[in-house]
PDB file of N, CA and C in Angstrom:
ATOM      1  N   MET A   1       7.426   8.917  -5.355  1.00 43.00           N
ATOM      2  CA  MET A   1       8.322   8.697  -6.461  1.00 43.00           C
ATOM      3  C   MET A   1       9.228   7.501  -6.179  1.00 43.00           C
ATOM      4  N   ARG A   2       9.733   7.419  -4.951  1.00 51.00           N
ATOM      5  CA  ARG A   2      10.594   6.301  -4.575  1.00 51.00           C
ATOM      6  C   ARG A   2       9.858   4.982  -4.738  1.00 51.00           C
ATOM      7  N   LEU A   3       8.584   4.976  -4.383  1.00 51.00           N
ATOM      8  CA  LEU A   3       7.778   3.763  -4.494  1.00 51.00           C
ATOM      9  C   LEU A   3       7.577   3.383  -5.954  1.00 51.00           C
ATOM     10  N   ALA A   4       7.354   4.362  -6.819  1.00 47.00           N
ATOM     11  CA  ALA A   4       7.173   4.078  -8.246  1.00 47.00           C
ATOM     12  C   ALA A   4       8.451   3.512  -8.849  1.00 47.00           C
ATOM     13  N   ALA A   5       9.608   4.034  -8.453  1.00 45.00           N
ATOM     14  CA  ALA A   5      10.879   3.515  -8.959  1.00 45.00           C
ATOM     15  C   ALA A   5      11.087   2.074  -8.509  1.00 45.00           C
ATOM     16  N   ALA A   6      10.759   1.784  -7.270  1.00 53.00           N
ATOM     17  CA  ALA A   6      10.880   0.411  -6.771  1.00 53.00           C
ATOM     18  C   ALA A   6       9.947  -0.513  -7.529  1.00 53.00           C
ATOM     19  N   ALA A   7       8.777  -0.017  -7.872  1.00 49.00           N
ATOM     20  CA  ALA A   7       7.808  -0.824  -8.617  1.00 49.00           C
ATOM     21  C   ALA A   7       8.379  -1.253  -9.959  1.00 49.00           C
ATOM     22  N   LEU A   8       9.065  -0.353 -10.625  1.00 46.00           N
ATOM     23  CA  LEU A   8       9.650  -0.695 -11.923  1.00 46.00           C
ATOM     24  C   LEU A   8      10.715  -1.772 -11.785  1.00 46.00           C
ATOM     25  N   LEU A   9      11.518  -1.692 -10.744  1.00 49.00           N
ATOM     26  CA  LEU A   9      12.558  -2.698 -10.532  1.00 49.00           C
ATOM     27  C   LEU A   9      11.973  -4.065 -10.219  1.00 49.00           C
ATOM     28  N   LEU A  10      10.909  -4.088  -9.437  1.00 53.00           N
ATOM     29  CA  LEU A  10      10.309  -5.355  -9.023  1.00 53.00           C
ATOM     30  C   LEU A  10       9.574  -6.057 -10.154  1.00 53.00           C
ATOM     31  N   ALA A  11       9.175  -5.324 -11.156  1.00 48.00           N
ATOM     32  CA  ALA A  11       8.377  -5.900 -12.228  1.00 48.00           C
ATOM     33  C   ALA A  11       9.225  -6.514 -13.333  1.00 48.00           C
ATOM     34  N   ALA A  12      10.528  -6.583 -13.180  1.00 52.00           N
ATOM     35  CA  ALA A  12      11.394  -7.206 -14.182  1.00 52.00           C
ATOM     36  C   ALA A  12      10.921  -8.634 -14.404  1.00 52.00           C
ATOM     37  N   PRO A  13      11.033  -9.241 -15.558  1.00 55.00           N
ATOM     38  CA  PRO A  13      11.855  -8.848 -16.689  1.00 55.00           C
ATOM     39  C   PRO A  13      11.157  -7.960 -17.701  1.00 55.00           C
ATOM     40  N   ALA A  14       9.933  -7.538 -17.473  1.00 56.00           N
ATOM     41  CA  ALA A  14       9.290  -6.630 -18.420  1.00 56.00           C
ATOM     42  C   ALA A  14      10.090  -5.334 -18.474  1.00 56.00           C
ATOM     43  N   THR A  15      10.171  -4.728 -19.638  1.00 61.00           N
ATOM     44  CA  THR A  15      10.903  -3.473 -19.740  1.00 61.00           C
ATOM     45  C   THR A  15      10.039  -2.344 -19.217  1.00 61.00           C
ATOM     46  N   ALA A  16      10.686  -1.254 -18.821  1.00 61.00           N
ATOM     47  CA  ALA A  16       9.964  -0.110 -18.281  1.00 61.00           C
ATOM     48  C   ALA A  16       8.946   0.419 -19.284  1.00 61.00           C
ATOM     49  N   GLN A  17       9.239   0.296 -20.575  1.00 66.00           N
ATOM     50  CA  GLN A  17       8.312   0.765 -21.603  1.00 66.00           C
ATOM     51  C   GLN A  17       7.021  -0.054 -21.602  1.00 66.00           C
ATOM     52  N   ASP A  18       7.095  -1.295 -21.185  1.00 80.00           N
ATOM     53  CA  ASP A  18       5.934  -2.182 -21.186  1.00 80.00           C
ATOM     54  C   ASP A  18       5.040  -1.988 -19.962  1.00 80.00           C
ATOM     55  N   LEU A  19       5.548  -1.291 -18.948  1.00 88.00           N
ATOM     56  CA  LEU A  19       4.839  -1.198 -17.677  1.00 88.00           C
ATOM     57  C   LEU A  19       4.087   0.112 -17.537  1.00 88.00           C
ATOM     58  N   GLU A  20       2.958   0.025 -16.878  1.00 93.00           N
ATOM     59  CA  GLU A  20       2.167   1.202 -16.536  1.00 93.00           C
ATOM     60  C   GLU A  20       2.067   1.237 -15.019  1.00 93.00           C
ATOM     61  N   THR A  21       2.405   2.373 -14.416  1.00 94.00           N
ATOM     62  CA  THR A  21       2.269   2.509 -12.970  1.00 94.00           C
ATOM     63  C   THR A  21       1.161   3.505 -12.666  1.00 94.00           C
ATOM     64  N   LEU A  22       0.396   3.189 -11.647  1.00 95.00           N
ATOM     65  CA  LEU A  22      -0.703   4.046 -11.227  1.00 95.00           C
ATOM     66  C   LEU A  22      -0.594   4.263  -9.720  1.00 95.00           C
ATOM     67  N   PRO A  23      -0.094   5.430  -9.294  1.00 96.00           N
ATOM     68  CA  PRO A  23      -0.020   5.704  -7.854  1.00 96.00           C
ATOM     69  C   PRO A  23      -1.388   6.126  -7.318  1.00 96.00           C
ATOM     70  N   MET A  24      -1.726   5.624  -6.147  1.00 96.00           N
ATOM     71  CA  MET A  24      -3.005   5.947  -5.497  1.00 96.00           C
ATOM     72  C   MET A  24      -2.745   6.147  -4.006  1.00 96.00           C
ATOM     73  N   HIS A  25      -3.601   6.941  -3.391  1.00 96.00           N
ATOM     74  CA  HIS A  25      -3.591   7.109  -1.943  1.00 96.00           C
ATOM     75  C   HIS A  25      -4.991   6.781  -1.441  1.00 96.00           C
ATOM     76  N   TYR A  26      -5.047   6.104  -0.307  1.00 97.00           N
ATOM     77  CA  TYR A  26      -6.322   5.707   0.285  1.00 97.00           C
ATOM     78  C   TYR A  26      -6.408   6.228   1.712  1.00 97.00           C
ATOM     79  N   GLY A  27      -7.586   6.686   2.081  1.00 96.00           N
ATOM     80  CA  GLY A  27      -7.892   7.009   3.462  1.00 96.00           C
ATOM     81  C   GLY A  27      -8.775   5.894   4.003  1.00 96.00           C
ATOM     82  N   CYS A  28      -8.431   5.384   5.184  1.00 96.00           N
ATOM     83  CA  CYS A  28      -9.142   4.232   5.755  1.00 96.00           C
ATOM     84  C   CYS A  28      -9.755   4.599   7.103  1.00 96.00           C
ATOM     85  N   ASP A  29     -10.538   3.683   7.636  1.00 92.00           N
ATOM     86  CA  ASP A  29     -11.106   3.859   8.967  1.00 92.00           C
ATOM     87  C   ASP A  29      -9.990   4.161   9.962  1.00 92.00           C
ATOM     88  N   ARG A  30     -10.342   4.826  11.036  1.00 89.00           N
ATOM     89  CA  ARG A  30      -9.420   5.203  12.120  1.00 89.00           C
ATOM     90  C   ARG A  30      -8.335   6.172  11.647  1.00 89.00           C
ATOM     91  N   GLY A  31      -8.548   6.841  10.503  1.00 92.00           N
ATOM     92  CA  GLY A  31      -7.591   7.837  10.027  1.00 92.00           C
ATOM     93  C   GLY A  31      -6.340   7.275   9.379  1.00 92.00           C
ATOM     94  N   ALA A  32      -6.290   5.973   9.176  1.00 92.00           N
ATOM     95  CA  ALA A  32      -5.105   5.356   8.557  1.00 92.00           C
ATOM     96  C   ALA A  32      -5.042   5.726   7.079  1.00 92.00           C
ATOM     97  N   ARG A  33      -3.829   5.788   6.553  1.00 94.00           N
ATOM     98  CA  ARG A  33      -3.619   6.074   5.132  1.00 94.00           C
ATOM     99  C   ARG A  33      -2.702   5.023   4.537  1.00 94.00           C
ATOM    100  N   ILE A  34      -2.993   4.665   3.298  1.00 95.00           N
ATOM    101  CA  ILE A  34      -2.176   3.695   2.569  1.00 95.00           C
ATOM    102  C   ILE A  34      -1.789   4.306   1.236  1.00 95.00           C
ATOM    103  N   GLU A  35      -0.510   4.228   0.917  1.00 96.00           N
ATOM    104  CA  GLU A  35      -0.014   4.623  -0.397  1.00 96.00           C
ATOM    105  C   GLU A  35       0.136   3.345  -1.210  1.00 96.00           C
ATOM    106  N   ALA A  36      -0.408   3.346  -2.417  1.00 97.00           N
ATOM    107  CA  ALA A  36      -0.335   2.166  -3.286  1.00 97.00           C
ATOM    108  C   ALA A  36       0.174   2.577  -4.657  1.00 97.00           C
ATOM    109  N   VAL A  37       0.964   1.710  -5.258  1.00 97.00           N
ATOM    110  CA  VAL A  37       1.338   1.861  -6.664  1.00 97.00           C
ATOM    111  C   VAL A  37       0.952   0.559  -7.344  1.00 97.00           C
ATOM    112  N   TYR A  38       0.090   0.663  -8.339  1.00 96.00           N
ATOM    113  CA  TYR A  38      -0.309  -0.499  -9.123  1.00 96.00           C
ATOM    114  C   TYR A  38       0.595  -0.559 -10.345  1.00 96.00           C
ATOM    115  N   VAL A  39       1.160  -1.730 -10.600  1.00 96.00           N
ATOM    116  CA  VAL A  39       2.058  -1.928 -11.739  1.00 96.00           C
ATOM    117  C   VAL A  39       1.389  -2.922 -12.676  1.00 96.00           C
ATOM    118  N   ASN A  40       1.013  -2.444 -13.842  1.00 93.00           N
ATOM    119  CA  ASN A  40       0.344  -3.274 -14.840  1.00 93.00           C
ATOM    120  C   ASN A  40       1.253  -3.455 -16.045  1.00 93.00           C
ATOM    121  N   GLY A  41       1.101  -4.559 -16.726  1.00 90.00           N
ATOM    122  CA  GLY A  41       1.903  -4.846 -17.913  1.00 90.00           C
ATOM    123  C   GLY A  41       2.868  -5.987 -17.687  1.00 90.00           C
ATOM    124  N   GLY A  42       3.214  -6.256 -16.442  1.00 82.00           N
ATOM    125  CA  GLY A  42       4.046  -7.414 -16.112  1.00 82.00           C
ATOM    126  C   GLY A  42       3.139  -8.570 -15.743  1.00 82.00           C
ATOM    127  N   MET A  43       3.706  -9.729 -15.620  1.00 85.00           N
ATOM    128  CA  MET A  43       2.921 -10.893 -15.225  1.00 85.00           C
ATOM    129  C   MET A  43       3.504 -11.460 -13.950  1.00 85.00           C
ATOM    130  N   PRO A  44       2.849 -11.404 -12.846  1.00 90.00           N
ATOM    131  CA  PRO A  44       1.505 -10.852 -12.681  1.00 90.00           C
ATOM    132  C   PRO A  44       1.556  -9.339 -12.454  1.00 90.00           C
ATOM    133  N   ALA A  45       0.393  -8.700 -12.514  1.00 94.00           N
ATOM    134  CA  ALA A  45       0.282  -7.297 -12.117  1.00 94.00           C
ATOM    135  C   ALA A  45       0.566  -7.225 -10.618  1.00 94.00           C
ATOM    136  N   LEU A  46       1.065  -6.089 -10.165  1.00 96.00           N
ATOM    137  CA  LEU A  46       1.439  -5.936  -8.761  1.00 96.00           C
ATOM    138  C   LEU A  46       0.708  -4.767  -8.117  1.00 96.00           C
ATOM    139  N   ALA A  47       0.544  -4.859  -6.814  1.00 97.00           N
ATOM    140  CA  ALA A  47       0.156  -3.719  -5.981  1.00 97.00           C
ATOM    141  C   ALA A  47       1.258  -3.602  -4.938  1.00 97.00           C
ATOM    142  N   ILE A  48       1.893  -2.452  -4.879  1.00 97.00           N
ATOM    143  CA  ILE A  48       2.958  -2.224  -3.906  1.00 97.00           C
ATOM    144  C   ILE A  48       2.426  -1.204  -2.915  1.00 97.00           C
ATOM    145  N   LEU A  49       2.266  -1.641  -1.670  1.00 97.00           N
ATOM    146  CA  LEU A  49       1.677  -0.804  -0.629  1.00 97.00           C
ATOM    147  C   LEU A  49       2.746  -0.338   0.337  1.00 97.00           C
ATOM    148  N   THR A  50       2.575   0.863   0.846  1.00 94.00           N
ATOM    149  CA  THR A  50       3.406   1.343   1.942  1.00 94.00           C
ATOM    150  C   THR A  50       2.535   1.335   3.187  1.00 94.00           C
ATOM    151  N   LEU A  51       2.915   0.487   4.147  1.00 84.00           N
ATOM    152  CA  LEU A  51       2.167   0.312   5.394  1.00 84.00           C
ATOM    153  C   LEU A  51       3.083   0.636   6.553  1.00 84.00           C
ATOM    154  N   GLU A  52       2.768   1.686   7.280  1.00 82.00           N
ATOM    155  CA  GLU A  52       3.556   2.058   8.453  1.00 82.00           C
ATOM    156  C   GLU A  52       5.045   2.092   8.125  1.00 82.00           C
ATOM    157  N   GLY A  53       5.398   2.676   6.977  1.00 88.00           N
ATOM    158  CA  GLY A  53       6.791   2.817   6.578  1.00 88.00           C
ATOM    159  C   GLY A  53       7.409   1.578   5.966  1.00 88.00           C
ATOM    160  N   ARG A  54       6.652   0.517   5.813  1.00 91.00           N
ATOM    161  CA  ARG A  54       7.161  -0.747   5.261  1.00 91.00           C
ATOM    162  C   ARG A  54       6.545  -0.974   3.892  1.00 91.00           C
ATOM    163  N   MET A  55       7.359  -1.386   2.921  1.00 96.00           N
ATOM    164  CA  MET A  55       6.866  -1.673   1.584  1.00 96.00           C
ATOM    165  C   MET A  55       6.462  -3.137   1.500  1.00 96.00           C
ATOM    166  N   VAL A  56       5.237  -3.375   1.015  1.00 96.00           N
ATOM    167  CA  VAL A  56       4.717  -4.730   0.871  1.00 96.00           C
ATOM    168  C   VAL A  56       4.328  -4.928  -0.591  1.00 96.00           C
ATOM    169  N   VAL A  57       4.879  -5.976  -1.215  1.00 96.00           N
ATOM    170  CA  VAL A  57       4.602  -6.271  -2.619  1.00 96.00           C
ATOM    171  C   VAL A  57       3.590  -7.405  -2.687  1.00 96.00           C
ATOM    172  N   LEU A  58       2.487  -7.160  -3.391  1.00 96.00           N
ATOM    173  CA  LEU A  58       1.428  -8.153  -3.531  1.00 96.00           C
ATOM    174  C   LEU A  58       1.196  -8.426  -5.010  1.00 96.00           C
ATOM    175  N   SER A  59       0.937  -9.671  -5.334  1.00 96.00           N
ATOM    176  CA  SER A  59       0.694 -10.089  -6.722  1.00 96.00           C
ATOM    177  C   SER A  59      -0.794 -10.246  -6.972  1.00 96.00           C
ATOM    178  N   ASN A  60      -1.218  -9.870  -8.169  1.00 95.00           N
ATOM    179  CA  ASN A  60      -2.618 -10.006  -8.547  1.00 95.00           C
ATOM    180  C   ASN A  60      -2.993 -11.476  -8.650  1.00 95.00           C
ATOM    181  N   VAL A  61      -4.142 -11.814  -8.087  1.00 93.00           N
ATOM    182  CA  VAL A  61      -4.668 -13.173  -8.089  1.00 93.00           C
ATOM    183  C   VAL A  61      -6.065 -13.106  -8.708  1.00 93.00           C
ATOM    184  N   PRO A  62      -6.432 -14.056  -9.555  1.00 86.00           N
ATOM    185  CA  PRO A  62      -7.775 -14.022 -10.144  1.00 86.00           C
ATOM    186  C   PRO A  62      -8.855 -13.958  -9.063  1.00 86.00           C
ATOM    187  N   SER A  63      -9.869 -13.126  -9.323  1.00 84.00           N
ATOM    188  CA  SER A  63     -10.982 -13.012  -8.378  1.00 84.00           C
ATOM    189  C   SER A  63     -12.277 -12.868  -9.156  1.00 84.00           C
ATOM    190  N   GLY A  64     -13.367 -13.115  -8.475  1.00 84.00           N
ATOM    191  CA  GLY A  64     -14.665 -13.047  -9.125  1.00 84.00           C
ATOM    192  C   GLY A  64     -15.137 -11.630  -9.376  1.00 84.00           C
ATOM    193  N   SER A  65     -14.752 -10.699  -8.516  1.00 86.00           N
ATOM    194  CA  SER A  65     -15.232  -9.328  -8.634  1.00 86.00           C
ATOM    195  C   SER A  65     -14.186  -8.389  -8.057  1.00 86.00           C
ATOM    196  N   GLY A  66     -13.897  -7.317  -8.750  1.00 88.00           N
ATOM    197  CA  GLY A  66     -12.878  -6.388  -8.283  1.00 88.00           C
ATOM    198  C   GLY A  66     -11.493  -6.968  -8.501  1.00 88.00           C
ATOM    199  N   ALA A  67     -10.522  -6.441  -7.773  1.00 93.00           N
ATOM    200  CA  ALA A  67      -9.141  -6.922  -7.881  1.00 93.00           C
ATOM    201  C   ALA A  67      -8.702  -7.468  -6.529  1.00 93.00           C
ATOM    202  N   PHE A  68      -7.879  -8.501  -6.557  1.00 94.00           N
ATOM    203  CA  PHE A  68      -7.394  -9.161  -5.347  1.00 94.00           C
ATOM    204  C   PHE A  68      -5.889  -9.328  -5.497  1.00 94.00           C
ATOM    205  N   TYR A  69      -5.138  -8.844  -4.514  1.00 96.00           N
ATOM    206  CA  TYR A  69      -3.678  -8.937  -4.520  1.00 96.00           C
ATOM    207  C   TYR A  69      -3.243  -9.636  -3.241  1.00 96.00           C
ATOM    208  N   ALA A  70      -2.335 -10.601  -3.352  1.00 95.00           N
ATOM    209  CA  ALA A  70      -1.885 -11.372  -2.190  1.00 95.00           C
ATOM    210  C   ALA A  70      -0.369 -11.311  -2.074  1.00 95.00           C
ATOM    211  N   GLU A  71       0.111 -11.209  -0.831  1.00 93.00           N
ATOM    212  CA  GLU A  71       1.550 -11.202  -0.570  1.00 93.00           C
ATOM    213  C   GLU A  71       2.134 -12.602  -0.698  1.00 93.00           C
ATOM    214  N   ALA A  72       1.368 -13.608  -0.321  1.00 87.00           N
ATOM    215  CA  ALA A  72       1.861 -14.987  -0.300  1.00 87.00           C
ATOM    216  C   ALA A  72       0.816 -15.901  -0.935  1.00 87.00           C
ATOM    217  N   PRO A  73       1.263 -17.032  -1.471  1.00 84.00           N
ATOM    218  CA  PRO A  73       0.294 -17.972  -2.050  1.00 84.00           C
ATOM    219  C   PRO A  73      -0.610 -18.571  -0.974  1.00 84.00           C
ATOM    220  N   GLU A  74      -1.719 -19.121  -1.426  1.00 80.00           N
ATOM    221  CA  GLU A  74      -2.664 -19.798  -0.527  1.00 80.00           C
ATOM    222  C   GLU A  74      -1.903 -20.789   0.352  1.00 80.00           C
ATOM    223  N   GLY A  75      -2.239 -20.820   1.631  1.00 82.00           N
ATOM    224  CA  GLY A  75      -1.590 -21.744   2.553  1.00 82.00           C
ATOM    225  C   GLY A  75      -0.401 -21.141   3.285  1.00 82.00           C
ATOM    226  N   ARG A  76      -0.041 -19.889   2.940  1.00 91.00           N
ATOM    227  CA  ARG A  76       1.047 -19.197   3.636  1.00 91.00           C
ATOM    228  C   ARG A  76       0.510 -17.882   4.174  1.00 91.00           C
ATOM    229  N   ALA A  77       1.061 -17.440   5.276  1.00 94.00           N
ATOM    230  CA  ALA A  77       0.605 -16.201   5.900  1.00 94.00           C
ATOM    231  C   ALA A  77       1.033 -14.993   5.079  1.00 94.00           C
ATOM    232  N   GLY A  78       0.198 -13.959   5.080  1.00 95.00           N
ATOM    233  CA  GLY A  78       0.567 -12.726   4.398  1.00 95.00           C
ATOM    234  C   GLY A  78      -0.604 -11.765   4.276  1.00 95.00           C
ATOM    235  N   TYR A  79      -0.267 -10.545   3.876  1.00 96.00           N
ATOM    236  CA  TYR A  79      -1.280  -9.524   3.631  1.00 96.00           C
ATOM    237  C   TYR A  79      -2.027  -9.820   2.344  1.00 96.00           C
ATOM    238  N   PHE A  80      -3.261  -9.328   2.267  1.00 94.00           N
ATOM    239  CA  PHE A  80      -3.937  -9.276   0.981  1.00 94.00           C
ATOM    240  C   PHE A  80      -4.773  -8.013   0.913  1.00 94.00           C
ATOM    241  N   TRP A  81      -4.980  -7.550  -0.293  1.00 97.00           N
ATOM    242  CA  TRP A  81      -5.591  -6.253  -0.582  1.00 97.00           C
ATOM    243  C   TRP A  81      -6.681  -6.466  -1.609  1.00 97.00           C
ATOM    244  N   ARG A  82      -7.896  -6.099  -1.247  1.00 96.00           N
ATOM    245  CA  ARG A  82      -9.037  -6.230  -2.161  1.00 96.00           C
ATOM    246  C   ARG A  82      -9.480  -4.831  -2.568  1.00 96.00           C
ATOM    247  N   THR A  83      -9.704  -4.639  -3.864  1.00 96.00           N
ATOM    248  CA  THR A  83     -10.246  -3.366  -4.334  1.00 96.00           C
ATOM    249  C   THR A  83     -11.450  -3.625  -5.225  1.00 96.00           C
ATOM    250  N   LYS A  84     -12.371  -2.700  -5.160  1.00 96.00           N
ATOM    251  CA  LYS A  84     -13.520  -2.727  -6.063  1.00 96.00           C
ATOM    252  C   LYS A  84     -13.927  -1.274  -6.256  1.00 96.00           C
ATOM    253  N   GLY A  85     -13.733  -0.778  -7.462  1.00 94.00           N
ATOM    254  CA  GLY A  85     -13.976   0.635  -7.711  1.00 94.00           C
ATOM    255  C   GLY A  85     -13.019   1.471  -6.879  1.00 94.00           C
ATOM    256  N   GLU A  86     -13.555   2.402  -6.118  1.00 96.00           N
ATOM    257  CA  GLU A  86     -12.737   3.300  -5.289  1.00 96.00           C
ATOM    258  C   GLU A  86     -12.538   2.765  -3.865  1.00 96.00           C
ATOM    259  N   GLU A  87     -13.114   1.616  -3.551  1.00 97.00           N
ATOM    260  CA  GLU A  87     -13.075   1.053  -2.197  1.00 97.00           C
ATOM    261  C   GLU A  87     -12.012  -0.038  -2.087  1.00 97.00           C
ATOM    262  N   ALA A  88     -11.427  -0.188  -0.882  1.00 98.00           N
ATOM    263  CA  ALA A  88     -10.402  -1.218  -0.674  1.00 98.00           C
ATOM    264  C   ALA A  88     -10.404  -1.676   0.783  1.00 98.00           C
ATOM    265  N   THR A  89      -9.885  -2.883   0.996  1.00 97.00           N
ATOM    266  CA  THR A  89      -9.735  -3.456   2.337  1.00 97.00           C
ATOM    267  C   THR A  89      -8.389  -4.163   2.416  1.00 97.00           C
ATOM    268  N   LEU A  90      -7.658  -3.912   3.494  1.00 97.00           N
ATOM    269  CA  LEU A  90      -6.403  -4.609   3.761  1.00 97.00           C
ATOM    270  C   LEU A  90      -6.669  -5.664   4.822  1.00 97.00           C
ATOM    271  N   SER A  91      -6.251  -6.892   4.547  1.00 96.00           N
ATOM    272  CA  SER A  91      -6.486  -8.000   5.484  1.00 96.00           C
ATOM    273  C   SER A  91      -5.212  -8.808   5.661  1.00 96.00           C
ATOM    274  N   TRP A  92      -5.243  -9.684   6.655  1.00 96.00           N
ATOM    275  CA  TRP A  92      -4.153 -10.611   6.933  1.00 96.00           C
ATOM    276  C   TRP A  92      -4.727 -12.013   6.875  1.00 96.00           C
ATOM    277  N   ARG A  93      -4.019 -12.900   6.186  1.00 94.00           N
ATOM    278  CA  ARG A  93      -4.435 -14.306   6.146  1.00 94.00           C
ATOM    279  C   ARG A  93      -3.356 -15.112   6.861  1.00 94.00           C
ATOM    280  N   ALA A  94      -3.753 -15.835   7.888  1.00 94.00           N
ATOM    281  CA  ALA A  94      -2.832 -16.711   8.616  1.00 94.00           C
ATOM    282  C   ALA A  94      -2.575 -17.966   7.785  1.00 94.00           C
ATOM    283  N   ALA A  95      -1.528 -18.689   8.126  1.00 90.00           N
ATOM    284  CA  ALA A  95      -1.182 -19.910   7.394  1.00 90.00           C
ATOM    285  C   ALA A  95      -2.316 -20.931   7.421  1.00 90.00           C
ATOM    286  N   ASP A  96      -3.142 -20.901   8.474  1.00 91.00           N
ATOM    287  CA  ASP A  96      -4.268 -21.844   8.555  1.00 91.00           C
ATOM    288  C   ASP A  96      -5.486 -21.377   7.757  1.00 91.00           C
ATOM    289  N   GLY A  97      -5.368 -20.219   7.078  1.00 89.00           N
ATOM    290  CA  GLY A  97      -6.453 -19.712   6.245  1.00 89.00           C
ATOM    291  C   GLY A  97      -7.373 -18.722   6.931  1.00 89.00           C
ATOM    292  N   ALA A  98      -7.212 -18.526   8.246  1.00 94.00           N
ATOM    293  CA  ALA A  98      -8.052 -17.561   8.965  1.00 94.00           C
ATOM    294  C   ALA A  98      -7.731 -16.147   8.485  1.00 94.00           C
ATOM    295  N   GLU A  99      -8.784 -15.379   8.189  1.00 94.00           N
ATOM    296  CA  GLU A  99      -8.604 -14.025   7.669  1.00 94.00           C
ATOM    297  C   GLU A  99      -9.079 -12.990   8.678  1.00 94.00           C
ATOM    298  N   THR A 100      -8.313 -11.898   8.790  1.00 96.00           N
ATOM    299  CA  THR A 100      -8.644 -10.797   9.680  1.00 96.00           C
ATOM    300  C   THR A 100      -8.524  -9.495   8.903  1.00 96.00           C
ATOM    301  N   ASP A 101      -9.599  -8.696   8.887  1.00 96.00           N
ATOM    302  CA  ASP A 101      -9.516  -7.377   8.264  1.00 96.00           C
ATOM    303  C   ASP A 101      -8.710  -6.460   9.174  1.00 96.00           C
ATOM    304  N   LEU A 102      -7.694  -5.809   8.608  1.00 95.00           N
ATOM    305  CA  LEU A 102      -6.855  -4.889   9.368  1.00 95.00           C
ATOM    306  C   LEU A 102      -7.294  -3.444   9.164  1.00 95.00           C
ATOM    307  N   LEU A 103      -7.531  -3.074   7.922  1.00 95.00           N
ATOM    308  CA  LEU A 103      -8.000  -1.730   7.588  1.00 95.00           C
ATOM    309  C   LEU A 103      -9.169  -1.860   6.634  1.00 95.00           C
ATOM    310  N   ASP A 104     -10.313  -1.442   7.103  1.00 93.00           N
ATOM    311  CA  ASP A 104     -11.534  -1.537   6.311  1.00 93.00           C
ATOM    312  C   ASP A 104     -11.972  -0.121   5.953  1.00 93.00           C
ATOM    313  N   GLY A 105     -12.894  -0.017   5.048  1.00 94.00           N
ATOM    314  CA  GLY A 105     -13.427   1.290   4.695  1.00 94.00           C
ATOM    315  C   GLY A 105     -12.419   2.199   4.031  1.00 94.00           C
ATOM    316  N   CYS A 106     -11.460   1.643   3.309  1.00 97.00           N
ATOM    317  CA  CYS A 106     -10.472   2.462   2.605  1.00 97.00           C
ATOM    318  C   CYS A 106     -11.102   2.999   1.323  1.00 97.00           C
ATOM    319  N   THR A 107     -10.891   4.277   1.074  1.00 98.00           N
ATOM    320  CA  THR A 107     -11.444   4.935  -0.105  1.00 98.00           C
ATOM    321  C   THR A 107     -10.339   5.712  -0.804  1.00 98.00           C
ATOM    322  N   ALA A 108     -10.291   5.607  -2.125  1.00 97.00           N
ATOM    323  CA  ALA A 108      -9.287   6.338  -2.899  1.00 97.00           C
ATOM    324  C   ALA A 108      -9.469   7.833  -2.673  1.00 97.00           C
ATOM    325  N   LEU A 109      -8.351   8.515  -2.411  1.00 97.00           N
ATOM    326  CA  LEU A 109      -8.372   9.956  -2.202  1.00 97.00           C
ATOM    327  C   LEU A 109      -8.128  10.664  -3.532  1.00 97.00           C
ATOM    328  N   PRO A 110      -8.648  11.871  -3.676  1.00 92.00           N
ATOM    329  CA  PRO A 110      -8.396  12.612  -4.914  1.00 92.00           C
ATOM    330  C   PRO A 110      -6.896  12.812  -5.126  1.00 92.00           C
ATOM    331  N   GLN A 111      -6.452  12.637  -6.349  1.00 82.00           N
ATOM    332  CA  GLN A 111      -5.039  12.819  -6.680  1.00 82.00           C
ATOM    333  C   GLN A 111      -4.801  14.297  -6.966  1.00 82.00           C
ATOM    334  N   GLY A 112      -3.631  14.754  -6.574  1.00 67.00           N
ATOM    335  CA  GLY A 112      -3.348  16.152  -6.884  1.00 67.00           C
ATOM    336  C   GLY A 112      -2.414  16.768  -5.980  1.00 67.00           C
TER     337      GLY A 112
END
């Protein structure tokens, strides 16, 4: 709930009525878990992830297939999150463009 409230604040100037939030939980390789809230209706759409107790805000970036969210623009270091259907991967992109997968094999968990 705290994450969803933060998502609404970060998506300003769109009004809360204009925004749709979708909370998701993912189970990843090595038993890792990621909590995500997708915020749609603002420009850009956001994915707000909770990683090891830290909130990371990523903006939707055009991609050829699935959804791609980046913490920082191209040429700057930051996390990025790729989703396609129920599958997702968390990666890190260094300022020089080198990419490293941090959590692979993430799958959406049943909500409930």
